[in-house]
């Protein structure tokens, strides 16, 4: 039967439905009588069940919005409005309706914060925006140097007065980076940072974290960045439970958070009380983009994210230092771990202009708190030989817990540092761990000496191959500079081993499955002596090794096969040329375009590459002219195809044209725009002059736009620019 009704609230519909059933049973009353007793007529016709479903759906939506609102008030803002009992009643009602009407169920419902069956694994996800990590500074002098560097770049890349640059200082949370994606205000994906390019999909686990909104306060689409952390009390509770159950204890809250988010069973994640702070926006649409870092934090809070309240806009480095000194003694006062400050240029336009290096943003830095320290005993001092042949004294110490992990070795950097510390075998020393690197020895404690301590002397011969030692002075004398000792033997076993391990590493050839232990196995078995030998291995070679199953052998050979085609920049980095890191390799690849051109380049050509200094140029020039390196390269190229950095057809169309970028482009970053110009043979300048061919103006262009008008320089909007470069 079809009836005419207005939209009514759920209880009215229920009353009407009862009366309607009575009408059918009696077969005496008409549908019109039932309608008159229950609701007013409307101009549409629909079945009574449809009317009920409309109002059930409305009630479900209201309940979800209310629960998400109260989640935000309780878990994010710490200002609950209703009692726990009232909150539980809302959840029970919603769960009951979802069970009764399964067609209204939704994976984004707050009733699904605890997932179902355990997952089989995590899917790899490529990030839309690379997830950079910040470089570190550790003291006021380094802060001053960074501030000077930023202001030099601001003067070069923008028209902004460098002295007007302000910074935002935020607490650096010691947790696990997470990337959250929302579409029309609904959480659609959560991924770990991974290697910065590819992370793991952990959406189901992140849904269980109460401070992560499943629905935002506005229907925006965005990708935001934050930190997942475990509170100290939750960490202690977890370890007590694990101790009772005979399980291994977590070393620190950060490790516990990282281990928890990778659990395959989201029900376990829900039990462990993880929390978040969100601090950055990678991309957003549906609302105006913030113009400052401070504005980003304000918008994030408005959208419903939990942000850390302890941030400050600093007009200069002295205010940064003041905040640093304030929080250094307070670092243990909060429930979450803090290991420093994160500093960012406040102006987003300047951030985009400064861009990134190959691994970190130029507009920001992590100002780390003084490292945690511990005392321990030096049991021995050995010498380690690196891939460049440098000899580094390493102290073997009694295992001790520093910054949440057990330390058994500490670097002594070089001979000068050994002498400065007057460190001896048998000394009691203070070690500190600054970041995720091998610990330093800060100082010795002479009051513990017994007279049996032994002085350390750098060896006269290479401790690995017995080769001649040469000394080289680099810069002034400090922990990382000064007189260095090198093994002069280019075929030194230790040097070659380090080179092979570098060659197969993730950022180089990325040959998965060839870790340090397997490389040692292959060398010890006489199967490889250099990186080229790997390309002549077979499954039979590997499967014959102890504890090396056929499946492992098959996987390693497949990984080697996949590495046989590689980008020029990765290959240059993999070769282990001294002073050539990831960014330098990129610069060389972009400038020369092919390996052959780099091989033939003269010293002055190399020195002329922007960003390549005389020392790096000399190192590259010498490497390609060494007979041993040339022979190795020839053998590698017999197996490997190195992709040239080719330019597209017609890419010389902008040759001789110079561009200046101003304002914010909607569809691409400033770095991407520069790359497109250079690929077509054009050049990019930071200032407008009569020689400028075009000024590309995005949203809110600065004084460069005005200068272009004054000098009658052609101005392109984003659409015209894209048409020119595509």
XYZ file of C-alpha atoms in Angstrom:
726
model
C 0.000 0.000 0.000
C 1.069 3.547 -0.717
C 0.258 6.414 1.604
C 0.795 10.160 1.655
C 2.814 11.375 4.641
C 5.049 14.144 5.825
C 8.504 13.252 7.078
C 8.018 12.399 10.748
C 10.305 11.500 13.586
C 11.044 7.868 14.288
C 8.696 7.382 17.261
C 5.749 8.793 15.304
C 6.435 6.357 12.466
C 6.528 3.457 14.906
C 3.134 4.509 16.349
C 1.731 4.780 12.847
C 3.071 1.391 11.773
C 1.319 -0.319 14.717
C -1.960 1.325 13.802
C -1.478 0.380 10.182
C -1.040 -3.285 11.076
C -4.233 -3.132 13.129
C -6.009 -1.769 10.065
C -4.867 -4.686 7.923
C -5.896 -7.222 10.565
C -9.355 -5.753 11.059
C -9.841 -5.305 7.306
C -12.406 -2.647 8.240
C -10.445 0.609 8.458
C -9.038 2.210 5.363
C -5.487 3.391 4.770
C -6.749 6.982 4.812
C -8.077 6.551 8.372
C -4.725 5.211 9.543
C -2.919 8.117 7.928
C -5.223 10.646 9.483
C -4.512 9.247 12.935
C -0.765 9.347 12.525
C 0.520 12.033 10.162
C -0.361 14.773 7.754
C -0.504 14.218 4.013
C 2.335 15.367 1.742
C 2.769 15.654 -1.994
C 4.931 12.494 -2.447
C 4.014 8.794 -2.341
C 6.239 6.069 -0.750
C 5.888 2.732 1.088
C 5.580 2.887 4.878
C 8.859 0.874 5.262
C 10.717 3.467 3.165
C 9.520 6.222 5.483
C 10.774 4.283 8.477
C 14.180 3.754 6.801
C 14.544 7.463 6.019
C 14.127 8.319 9.659
C 16.293 5.462 10.903
C 19.037 6.681 8.574
C 18.618 10.225 9.908
C 18.856 8.963 13.486
C 21.980 6.934 12.657
C 23.633 9.990 11.083
C 22.738 12.111 14.129
C 24.152 9.493 16.479
C 27.413 9.214 14.500
C 27.850 12.992 14.447
C 27.117 13.222 18.165
C 29.528 10.412 19.096
C 32.313 11.900 16.932
C 31.645 15.292 18.553
C 31.925 13.849 22.055
C 35.035 11.826 21.054
C 36.633 15.111 20.013
C 35.605 16.880 23.241
C 36.925 14.018 25.387
C 40.039 12.742 23.577
C 41.203 15.867 21.722
C 40.062 18.899 23.691
C 39.909 17.267 27.153
C 36.565 19.045 27.846
C 33.846 16.342 28.030
C 30.246 17.564 27.879
C 28.373 14.416 28.932
C 28.930 11.581 31.386
C 30.477 8.271 30.386
C 27.110 6.594 30.969
C 25.334 8.962 28.561
C 28.094 8.466 25.984
C 27.829 4.679 26.315
C 24.069 4.904 25.797
C 24.576 6.729 22.485
C 27.032 4.077 21.335
C 24.692 1.248 22.358
C 21.798 2.824 20.469
C 23.900 3.297 17.332
C 25.266 -0.245 17.474
C 21.757 -1.614 17.911
C 20.448 0.265 14.864
C 23.412 -0.838 12.738
C 22.799 -4.464 13.721
C 19.069 -4.214 13.025
C 19.543 -2.397 9.702
C 22.836 -3.784 8.294
C 22.320 -1.854 5.050
C 23.073 1.329 7.049
C 26.381 0.013 8.370
C 29.472 2.039 7.415
C 33.195 1.245 7.932
C 33.670 4.857 9.071
C 31.148 4.520 11.887
C 32.597 5.152 15.378
C 31.324 1.693 16.374
C 34.098 0.265 14.149
C 36.985 1.815 16.047
C 37.857 -1.751 17.062
C 38.220 -3.905 13.956
C 37.243 -7.453 13.188
C 39.414 -10.320 12.048
C 43.224 -9.877 12.016
C 44.756 -8.691 8.726
C 47.080 -10.929 6.708
C 49.621 -8.163 6.148
C 50.106 -4.503 5.279
C 49.764 -3.091 1.779
C 52.560 -0.855 0.478
C 51.373 2.652 -0.446
C 53.275 5.320 -2.376
C 52.957 8.732 -0.744
C 51.457 11.514 -2.861
C 53.974 13.891 -1.264
C 57.446 12.614 -0.201
C 57.731 12.409 3.591
C 60.960 14.222 4.410
C 62.848 13.902 7.664
C 64.382 16.951 9.343
C 68.090 17.561 9.754
C 69.245 18.054 13.367
C 71.048 20.715 15.364
C 72.125 20.287 18.981
C 73.278 23.608 20.441
C 72.959 27.393 20.249
C 75.933 27.800 17.907
C 74.359 25.417 15.394
C 71.062 27.293 15.771
C 72.821 30.560 14.865
C 74.413 28.948 11.804
C 71.077 27.537 10.656
C 69.368 30.903 11.129
C 72.070 32.596 9.005
C 71.706 29.934 6.316
C 67.929 30.368 6.146
C 68.233 34.129 5.850
C 70.832 33.818 3.078
C 68.455 31.560 1.146
C 65.504 33.883 1.781
C 67.505 36.821 0.396
C 68.475 34.772 -2.669
C 65.166 33.028 -3.434
C 62.554 35.639 -2.430
C 61.959 39.384 -2.226
C 61.309 39.137 1.516
C 63.468 41.042 3.980
C 65.477 38.225 5.647
C 65.326 39.961 9.013
C 61.525 39.838 8.960
C 61.461 36.020 8.821
C 59.638 34.440 11.747
C 59.732 30.840 12.921
C 57.209 28.519 14.536
C 58.681 26.376 17.305
C 56.776 23.186 18.183
C 57.614 20.389 20.599
C 59.219 17.439 18.829
C 57.154 14.440 19.864
C 59.080 11.191 20.254
C 56.690 8.933 18.384
C 55.867 7.387 15.028
C 55.069 9.513 11.960
C 51.664 8.928 10.380
C 50.062 10.220 7.168
C 46.242 10.586 7.212
C 44.091 11.087 4.105
C 40.492 12.359 4.156
C 37.994 12.649 1.311
C 34.980 14.917 1.831
C 35.761 14.921 5.546
C 35.904 11.094 5.906
C 39.068 9.188 6.871
C 40.002 6.983 3.901
C 43.610 5.983 4.543
C 46.359 6.039 7.161
C 49.941 5.132 6.237
C 53.280 4.969 8.002
C 56.195 7.079 6.775
C 58.153 4.023 5.619
C 61.167 5.137 3.608
C 59.630 8.526 2.868
C 58.423 7.454 -0.587
C 56.502 4.262 0.216
C 54.746 3.494 3.499
C 52.368 0.821 4.810
C 48.589 1.046 4.950
C 47.615 0.859 8.654
C 44.131 2.374 8.325
C 42.298 -0.257 10.368
C 44.731 0.153 13.250
C 44.600 3.952 13.191
C 40.791 3.884 13.284
C 41.090 2.529 16.837
C 42.924 5.668 18.048
C 40.296 7.862 19.695
C 42.042 11.180 18.993
C 42.004 10.489 15.233
C 38.710 11.879 13.857
C 36.835 9.512 11.547
C 34.828 12.518 10.308
C 36.115 16.091 10.190
C 34.090 19.125 11.209
C 34.112 20.277 7.554
C 33.755 18.262 4.350
C 37.281 18.923 3.142
C 39.681 16.609 1.314
C 43.174 16.673 2.757
C 46.372 14.834 3.618
C 47.760 15.653 7.054
C 50.869 14.599 8.951
C 51.231 13.813 12.608
C 52.823 11.689 15.286
C 51.426 8.592 16.980
C 52.627 8.194 20.556
C 52.026 6.092 23.639
C 51.667 7.799 26.996
C 54.079 6.926 29.775
C 51.361 5.501 32.031
C 49.966 3.362 29.168
C 53.524 2.180 28.451
C 54.115 1.136 32.056
C 50.751 -0.649 32.156
C 51.566 -2.507 28.923
C 54.993 -3.632 30.140
C 53.550 -4.858 33.459
C 51.052 -6.942 31.529
C 53.746 -8.337 29.223
C 55.964 -9.173 32.200
C 53.139 -11.153 33.833
C 52.559 -13.046 30.592
C 56.275 -13.783 30.164
C 56.636 -11.642 27.025
C 59.616 -9.429 26.137
C 59.343 -5.876 27.465
C 59.373 -2.824 25.194
C 62.451 -0.626 25.654
C 60.579 2.692 25.521
C 57.175 4.217 24.630
C 58.266 5.000 21.067
C 59.194 1.375 20.379
C 55.923 0.282 21.949
C 53.930 2.660 19.711
C 55.815 1.514 16.588
C 55.300 -2.157 17.472
C 51.633 -1.602 18.239
C 50.716 0.188 15.005
C 52.104 -2.753 13.021
C 49.953 -5.330 14.819
C 47.872 -7.363 12.388
C 44.994 -7.521 14.882
C 43.436 -4.078 15.370
C 41.773 -5.287 18.578
C 45.225 -5.429 20.177
C 45.916 -1.887 18.960
C 42.694 -0.636 20.524
C 43.728 -2.018 23.920
C 47.038 -0.150 23.987
C 45.733 3.427 24.233
C 47.695 5.134 21.466
C 47.324 8.866 20.977
C 48.237 11.469 18.335
C 49.263 15.025 17.630
C 48.727 16.345 14.083
C 51.046 19.142 12.997
C 51.182 19.611 9.222
C 49.030 19.774 6.078
C 50.482 18.288 2.895
C 47.486 19.048 0.698
C 43.965 20.385 1.221
C 40.925 21.401 -0.812
C 37.518 22.679 0.221
C 38.845 25.535 2.373
C 41.410 28.299 1.703
C 44.976 27.091 2.215
C 46.648 28.627 5.297
C 49.339 31.216 4.600
C 51.420 30.382 7.678
C 52.486 27.387 9.715
C 50.618 28.895 12.653
C 47.516 29.084 10.441
C 47.903 25.393 9.570
C 47.843 24.447 13.254
C 44.757 26.602 13.856
C 42.937 25.042 10.879
C 43.891 21.520 11.975
C 42.345 22.158 15.379
C 39.179 23.595 13.780
C 38.840 20.460 11.641
C 38.883 18.303 14.775
C 42.479 17.116 14.993
C 44.421 16.997 18.230
C 47.291 19.472 18.073
C 49.970 20.101 20.658
C 49.193 23.300 22.590
C 52.844 24.148 23.289
C 53.837 26.059 20.161
C 55.247 29.531 19.762
C 55.765 31.998 16.928
C 59.331 33.260 17.396
C 60.488 36.488 15.789
C 64.170 35.554 16.070
C 66.642 32.906 17.229
C 66.820 34.324 20.763
C 63.139 33.519 21.314
C 63.756 30.016 19.973
C 66.645 29.559 22.384
C 64.497 30.839 25.244
C 61.826 28.227 24.507
C 64.509 25.527 24.144
C 65.991 26.376 27.559
C 62.511 26.456 29.096
C 61.602 22.969 27.868
C 64.943 21.214 28.325
C 64.388 20.685 32.087
C 60.622 20.178 31.538
C 60.959 17.417 28.940
C 59.861 14.717 31.399
C 56.883 16.690 32.721
C 54.447 15.652 29.978
C 52.744 12.297 29.477
C 54.287 12.001 25.997
C 57.975 11.832 25.078
C 59.688 15.032 23.893
C 63.169 15.023 22.384
C 63.514 18.601 21.169
C 61.860 21.380 19.184
C 60.883 21.438 15.516
C 61.550 24.824 13.911
C 59.871 25.936 10.680
C 59.748 29.199 8.762
C 56.248 30.497 9.505
C 55.461 31.879 6.034
C 54.253 29.039 3.746
C 55.217 30.945 0.581
C 58.799 31.191 1.831
C 58.725 27.492 2.786
C 57.823 26.601 -0.797
C 60.499 28.918 -2.186
C 63.226 27.354 -0.027
C 62.096 23.811 -0.904
C 64.043 20.688 0.052
C 67.419 19.058 -0.315
C 67.589 15.434 -1.410
C 66.472 14.309 2.070
C 65.264 17.207 4.232
C 63.396 20.529 4.050
C 65.511 23.684 3.888
C 62.872 25.699 5.756
C 62.919 23.583 8.920
C 65.215 21.861 11.399
C 64.950 19.680 14.511
C 66.624 21.294 17.529
C 67.333 18.221 19.656
C 67.550 18.303 23.450
C 70.829 17.240 25.059
C 71.173 13.502 24.596
C 70.562 11.096 27.453
C 73.737 9.982 29.167
C 74.936 6.924 31.046
C 78.181 5.658 32.558
C 79.909 2.496 31.402
C 83.298 0.775 31.252
C 85.556 0.608 28.169
C 86.472 -3.045 27.664
C 88.476 -2.588 24.462
C 89.185 -0.194 21.574
C 89.274 -1.504 18.004
C 89.638 0.134 14.602
C 86.866 -0.021 12.008
C 87.629 0.437 8.299
C 84.890 2.193 6.287
C 84.044 2.025 2.566
C 86.185 5.096 1.822
C 89.125 3.493 3.663
C 88.889 5.768 6.718
C 90.014 4.192 10.007
C 87.743 4.948 12.957
C 88.572 3.965 16.560
C 85.543 2.342 18.211
C 85.188 1.730 21.945
C 83.640 -1.577 23.036
C 81.825 -0.843 26.281
C 79.979 -2.862 28.899
C 76.364 -3.100 27.663
C 74.374 -0.240 29.110
C 70.944 1.318 28.519
C 71.058 4.768 26.861
C 68.015 6.589 25.457
C 65.946 3.417 25.675
C 68.313 1.054 23.856
C 71.249 -1.105 24.927
C 74.628 0.260 23.828
C 77.746 -1.895 23.466
C 79.873 0.344 21.192
C 80.708 4.041 21.038
C 82.597 5.964 18.382
C 85.826 7.808 19.168
C 85.821 9.473 15.704
C 89.589 9.847 15.151
C 93.008 9.965 16.801
C 92.595 13.615 17.778
C 89.439 12.807 19.746
C 91.169 9.934 21.569
C 93.943 12.306 22.628
C 91.535 15.110 23.582
C 89.567 12.793 25.872
C 92.685 10.936 27.043
C 90.541 7.830 26.871
C 92.093 4.453 27.794
C 91.041 0.810 27.812
C 89.599 0.162 31.277
C 88.317 3.726 31.795
C 84.902 4.507 33.231
C 83.270 6.947 30.825
C 80.049 8.849 30.170
C 78.343 7.980 26.888
C 75.517 9.847 25.211
C 73.234 8.976 22.338
C 72.488 11.952 20.091
C 69.742 10.812 17.734
C 69.604 7.361 16.146
C 73.364 7.064 15.663
C 76.217 5.256 17.369
C 76.782 6.876 20.793
C 79.577 9.303 21.618
C 81.912 9.197 24.596
C 81.446 12.560 26.294
C 84.215 12.377 28.886
C 86.123 10.014 31.118
C 85.800 9.823 34.909
C 89.471 9.816 36.054
C 88.522 9.302 39.712
C 87.700 5.672 38.855
C 91.163 4.894 37.433
C 93.134 2.124 39.113
C 96.424 2.466 37.224
C 95.779 -0.659 35.146
C 94.241 1.268 32.229
C 95.973 0.953 28.823
C 96.582 3.787 26.363
C 95.379 3.370 22.796
C 97.604 4.037 19.787
C 96.413 4.186 16.180
C 97.876 1.300 14.139
C 100.739 1.831 11.688
C 99.234 -0.669 9.234
C 95.657 -1.377 8.208
C 94.332 -3.869 10.801
C 92.402 -5.725 8.073
C 94.743 -6.047 5.103
C 98.075 -4.845 6.522
C 98.214 -2.073 3.916
C 99.957 1.278 4.324
C 98.215 3.978 6.354
C 98.105 7.547 5.027
C 97.011 10.640 6.940
C 94.818 13.402 5.587
C 93.916 16.719 7.217
C 90.363 17.950 6.669
C 89.266 21.294 8.123
C 89.914 22.072 11.748
C 90.390 19.553 14.508
C 87.036 18.409 15.947
C 85.136 15.200 16.505
C 84.325 14.788 12.834
C 87.165 16.744 11.265
C 90.893 17.015 11.585
C 93.564 14.374 10.890
C 92.081 11.179 9.481
C 93.793 7.882 8.842
C 93.087 5.972 5.622
C 94.015 2.538 4.357
C 95.922 3.220 1.125
C 95.168 -0.256 -0.257
C 92.251 0.115 -2.739
C 91.551 -3.623 -2.579
C 91.386 -3.794 1.203
C 88.884 -6.470 2.233
C 87.146 -4.230 4.782
C 86.836 -1.359 2.317
C 85.394 -3.627 -0.355
C 82.952 -5.198 2.107
C 81.676 -1.751 3.110
C 81.432 -0.756 -0.564
C 79.348 -3.832 -1.376
C 77.017 -3.204 1.560
C 76.632 0.401 0.428
C 76.042 -0.688 -3.184
C 73.132 -3.003 -2.277
C 71.565 -0.622 0.274
C 68.022 0.714 -0.068
C 68.983 4.200 -1.254
C 71.480 2.811 -3.748
C 70.673 -0.284 -5.868
C 68.027 -1.424 -3.357
C 68.753 -5.162 -3.635
C 66.410 -6.557 -1.005
C 67.548 -9.578 0.960
C 71.258 -8.760 0.728
C 71.896 -7.523 4.234
C 75.215 -7.287 6.071
C 75.182 -10.921 7.286
C 74.473 -12.370 3.840
C 77.143 -10.165 2.242
C 79.592 -11.495 4.869
C 78.506 -15.049 4.026
C 79.039 -14.525 0.309
C 82.478 -12.993 0.834
C 83.549 -15.690 3.314
C 82.442 -18.380 0.859
C 84.513 -16.767 -1.879
C 81.440 -16.173 -4.060
C 81.940 -12.410 -4.367
C 84.865 -10.048 -4.008
C 83.222 -6.874 -5.318
C 79.784 -5.562 -6.295
C 80.063 -6.754 -9.918
C 80.427 -10.382 -8.780
C 76.835 -10.361 -7.493
C 75.486 -10.228 -11.024
C 77.136 -13.565 -11.799
C 75.532 -15.431 -8.889
C 73.029 -18.233 -9.450
C 70.401 -19.781 -7.197
C 72.628 -22.821 -6.850
C 75.465 -20.687 -5.450
C 73.191 -19.357 -2.714
C 71.129 -22.433 -1.866
C 74.365 -24.319 -1.131
C 75.172 -21.917 1.717
C 74.366 -22.939 5.313
C 70.846 -22.012 6.490
C 70.028 -20.590 3.043
C 66.730 -22.104 1.860
C 65.840 -22.358 -1.817
C 63.103 -19.763 -1.391
C 65.593 -17.250 0.036
C 68.016 -17.960 -2.793
C 65.255 -17.467 -5.365
C 64.183 -14.158 -3.773
C 67.721 -12.747 -3.673
C 68.416 -13.655 -7.310
C 65.120 -12.032 -8.326
C 66.072 -8.878 -6.385
C 69.443 -8.777 -8.171
C 67.655 -9.153 -11.524
C 65.309 -6.261 -10.713
C 68.279 -4.003 -10.001
C 69.715 -4.438 -13.495
C 67.926 -1.319 -14.721
C 68.548 1.752 -12.613
C 68.318 5.540 -12.677
C 71.566 7.437 -13.259
C 71.454 9.259 -9.910
C 70.941 6.017 -7.929
C 73.795 4.311 -9.780
C 76.176 7.225 -9.099
C 75.304 7.079 -5.404
C 75.714 3.295 -5.346
C 79.271 3.510 -6.726
C 80.365 4.931 -3.373
C 82.385 7.808 -4.832
C 83.829 9.803 -1.989
C 81.791 12.925 -1.127
C 78.978 11.913 -3.505
C 75.796 11.566 -1.489
C 72.212 11.360 -2.758
C 71.834 15.081 -3.462
C 75.227 15.400 -5.192
C 74.379 12.381 -7.354
C 71.120 14.099 -8.365
C 72.985 17.299 -9.303
C 75.493 15.410 -11.445
C 72.746 13.403 -13.155
C 70.673 16.492 -13.905
C 73.638 18.450 -15.261
C 75.274 15.807 -17.478
C 72.312 13.586 -18.288
C 74.333 10.424 -18.932
C 77.022 8.319 -17.303
C 79.241 8.612 -20.389
C 79.324 12.409 -20.163
C 80.246 12.255 -16.477
C 83.039 9.777 -17.199
C 84.537 12.083 -19.835
C 83.995 15.355 -17.949
C 87.096 17.408 -17.234
C 87.819 18.793 -13.796
C 86.747 22.346 -14.680
C 83.420 21.002 -16.076
C 82.717 19.167 -12.842
C 83.740 22.146 -10.751
C 81.359 24.326 -12.785
C 78.245 22.336 -11.830
C 76.082 24.422 -9.514
C 76.237 22.927 -6.005
C 79.426 20.936 -6.701
C 82.523 22.317 -5.002
C 86.195 21.807 -5.826
C 86.667 18.950 -3.327
C 83.699 16.972 -4.696
C 84.727 17.687 -8.289
C 88.241 16.385 -7.616
C 86.864 13.229 -5.987
C 84.558 12.465 -8.936
C 87.284 13.232 -11.506
C 89.802 10.988 -9.719
C 87.343 8.113 -9.265
C 86.558 7.773 -12.962
C 90.254 7.906 -13.880
C 91.334 5.182 -11.484
C 92.158 1.982 -13.390
C 90.618 -0.298 -10.765
C 87.383 1.694 -10.710
C 87.275 1.744 -14.517
C 87.582 -2.060 -14.625
C 84.849 -2.477 -11.995
C 82.565 -0.081 -13.880
C 83.076 -1.974 -17.128
C 82.084 -5.248 -15.456
C 79.021 -3.657 -13.832
C 77.830 -2.145 -17.098
C 77.985 -5.583 -18.720
C 74.952 -6.445 -16.551
C 73.344 -3.126 -15.655
C 71.458 -0.639 -17.814
C 71.808 2.883 -16.436
C 68.920 5.059 -17.557
C 70.037 8.435 -18.908
C 68.254 11.497 -17.629
C 66.774 12.167 -21.049
C 64.787 15.266 -21.846
C 61.514 15.161 -23.699
C 61.212 15.946 -27.397
C 61.241 19.661 -27.973
C 62.685 20.248 -24.531
C 65.050 22.817 -26.022
C 62.061 25.021 -26.828
C 62.759 27.166 -23.774
C 66.505 27.346 -24.353
C 67.713 30.872 -23.651
C 64.485 31.769 -21.827
C 64.627 32.845 -18.197
C 61.714 32.580 -15.755
C 60.859 34.086 -12.379
C 58.194 32.436 -10.195
C 55.972 34.390 -7.808
C 52.871 33.519 -5.796
C 51.410 30.078 -5.137
C 50.612 27.681 -7.984
C 47.555 25.486 -7.439
C 48.452 22.369 -9.416
C 52.163 22.025 -8.654
C 54.868 23.143 -6.257
C 57.523 25.701 -7.067
C 60.165 22.968 -7.197
C 58.076 21.059 -9.751
C 57.648 24.194 -11.862
C 61.409 24.808 -11.820
C 62.056 21.230 -12.877
C 59.653 21.544 -15.820
C 61.369 24.731 -16.997
C 64.824 23.191 -16.772
C 63.696 20.052 -18.613
C 62.759 22.279 -21.547
C 66.133 24.010 -21.502
C 65.044 27.170 -19.678
C 66.526 28.766 -16.564
C 64.991 30.059 -13.336
C 66.019 33.258 -11.568
C 65.028 34.679 -8.200
C 64.828 38.329 -9.296
C 63.089 40.153 -12.153
C 65.240 42.143 -14.585
C 65.036 43.379 -18.183
C 66.636 40.081 -19.232
C 63.771 38.049 -17.690
C 61.673 36.370 -20.397
C 58.599 35.510 -18.312
C 57.221 35.952 -14.828
C 54.911 33.099 -13.787
C 52.312 34.496 -11.366
C 50.271 32.243 -9.084
C 47.864 33.232 -6.311
C 48.880 36.259 -4.239
C 51.945 37.264 -6.300
C 54.465 39.491 -4.547
C 56.557 42.456 -5.610
C 58.060 40.427 -8.474
C 54.732 40.793 -10.273
C 54.844 44.573 -9.838
C 58.448 44.669 -11.059
C 57.458 42.674 -14.144
C 54.785 45.235 -14.992
C 57.210 48.126 -14.535
C 59.829 46.472 -16.774
C 57.225 45.297 -19.340
C 58.146 41.644 -18.777
C 55.554 39.130 -20.009
C 53.441 37.669 -17.198
C 52.004 34.141 -17.442
C 49.193 32.796 -15.309
C 49.299 29.129 -14.267
C 47.212 27.924 -17.209
C 49.404 29.673 -19.791
C 52.567 28.427 -18.090
C 51.405 24.803 -18.083
C 50.477 25.059 -21.753
C 54.016 26.285 -22.474
C 55.890 23.575 -20.558
C 53.717 20.539 -21.285
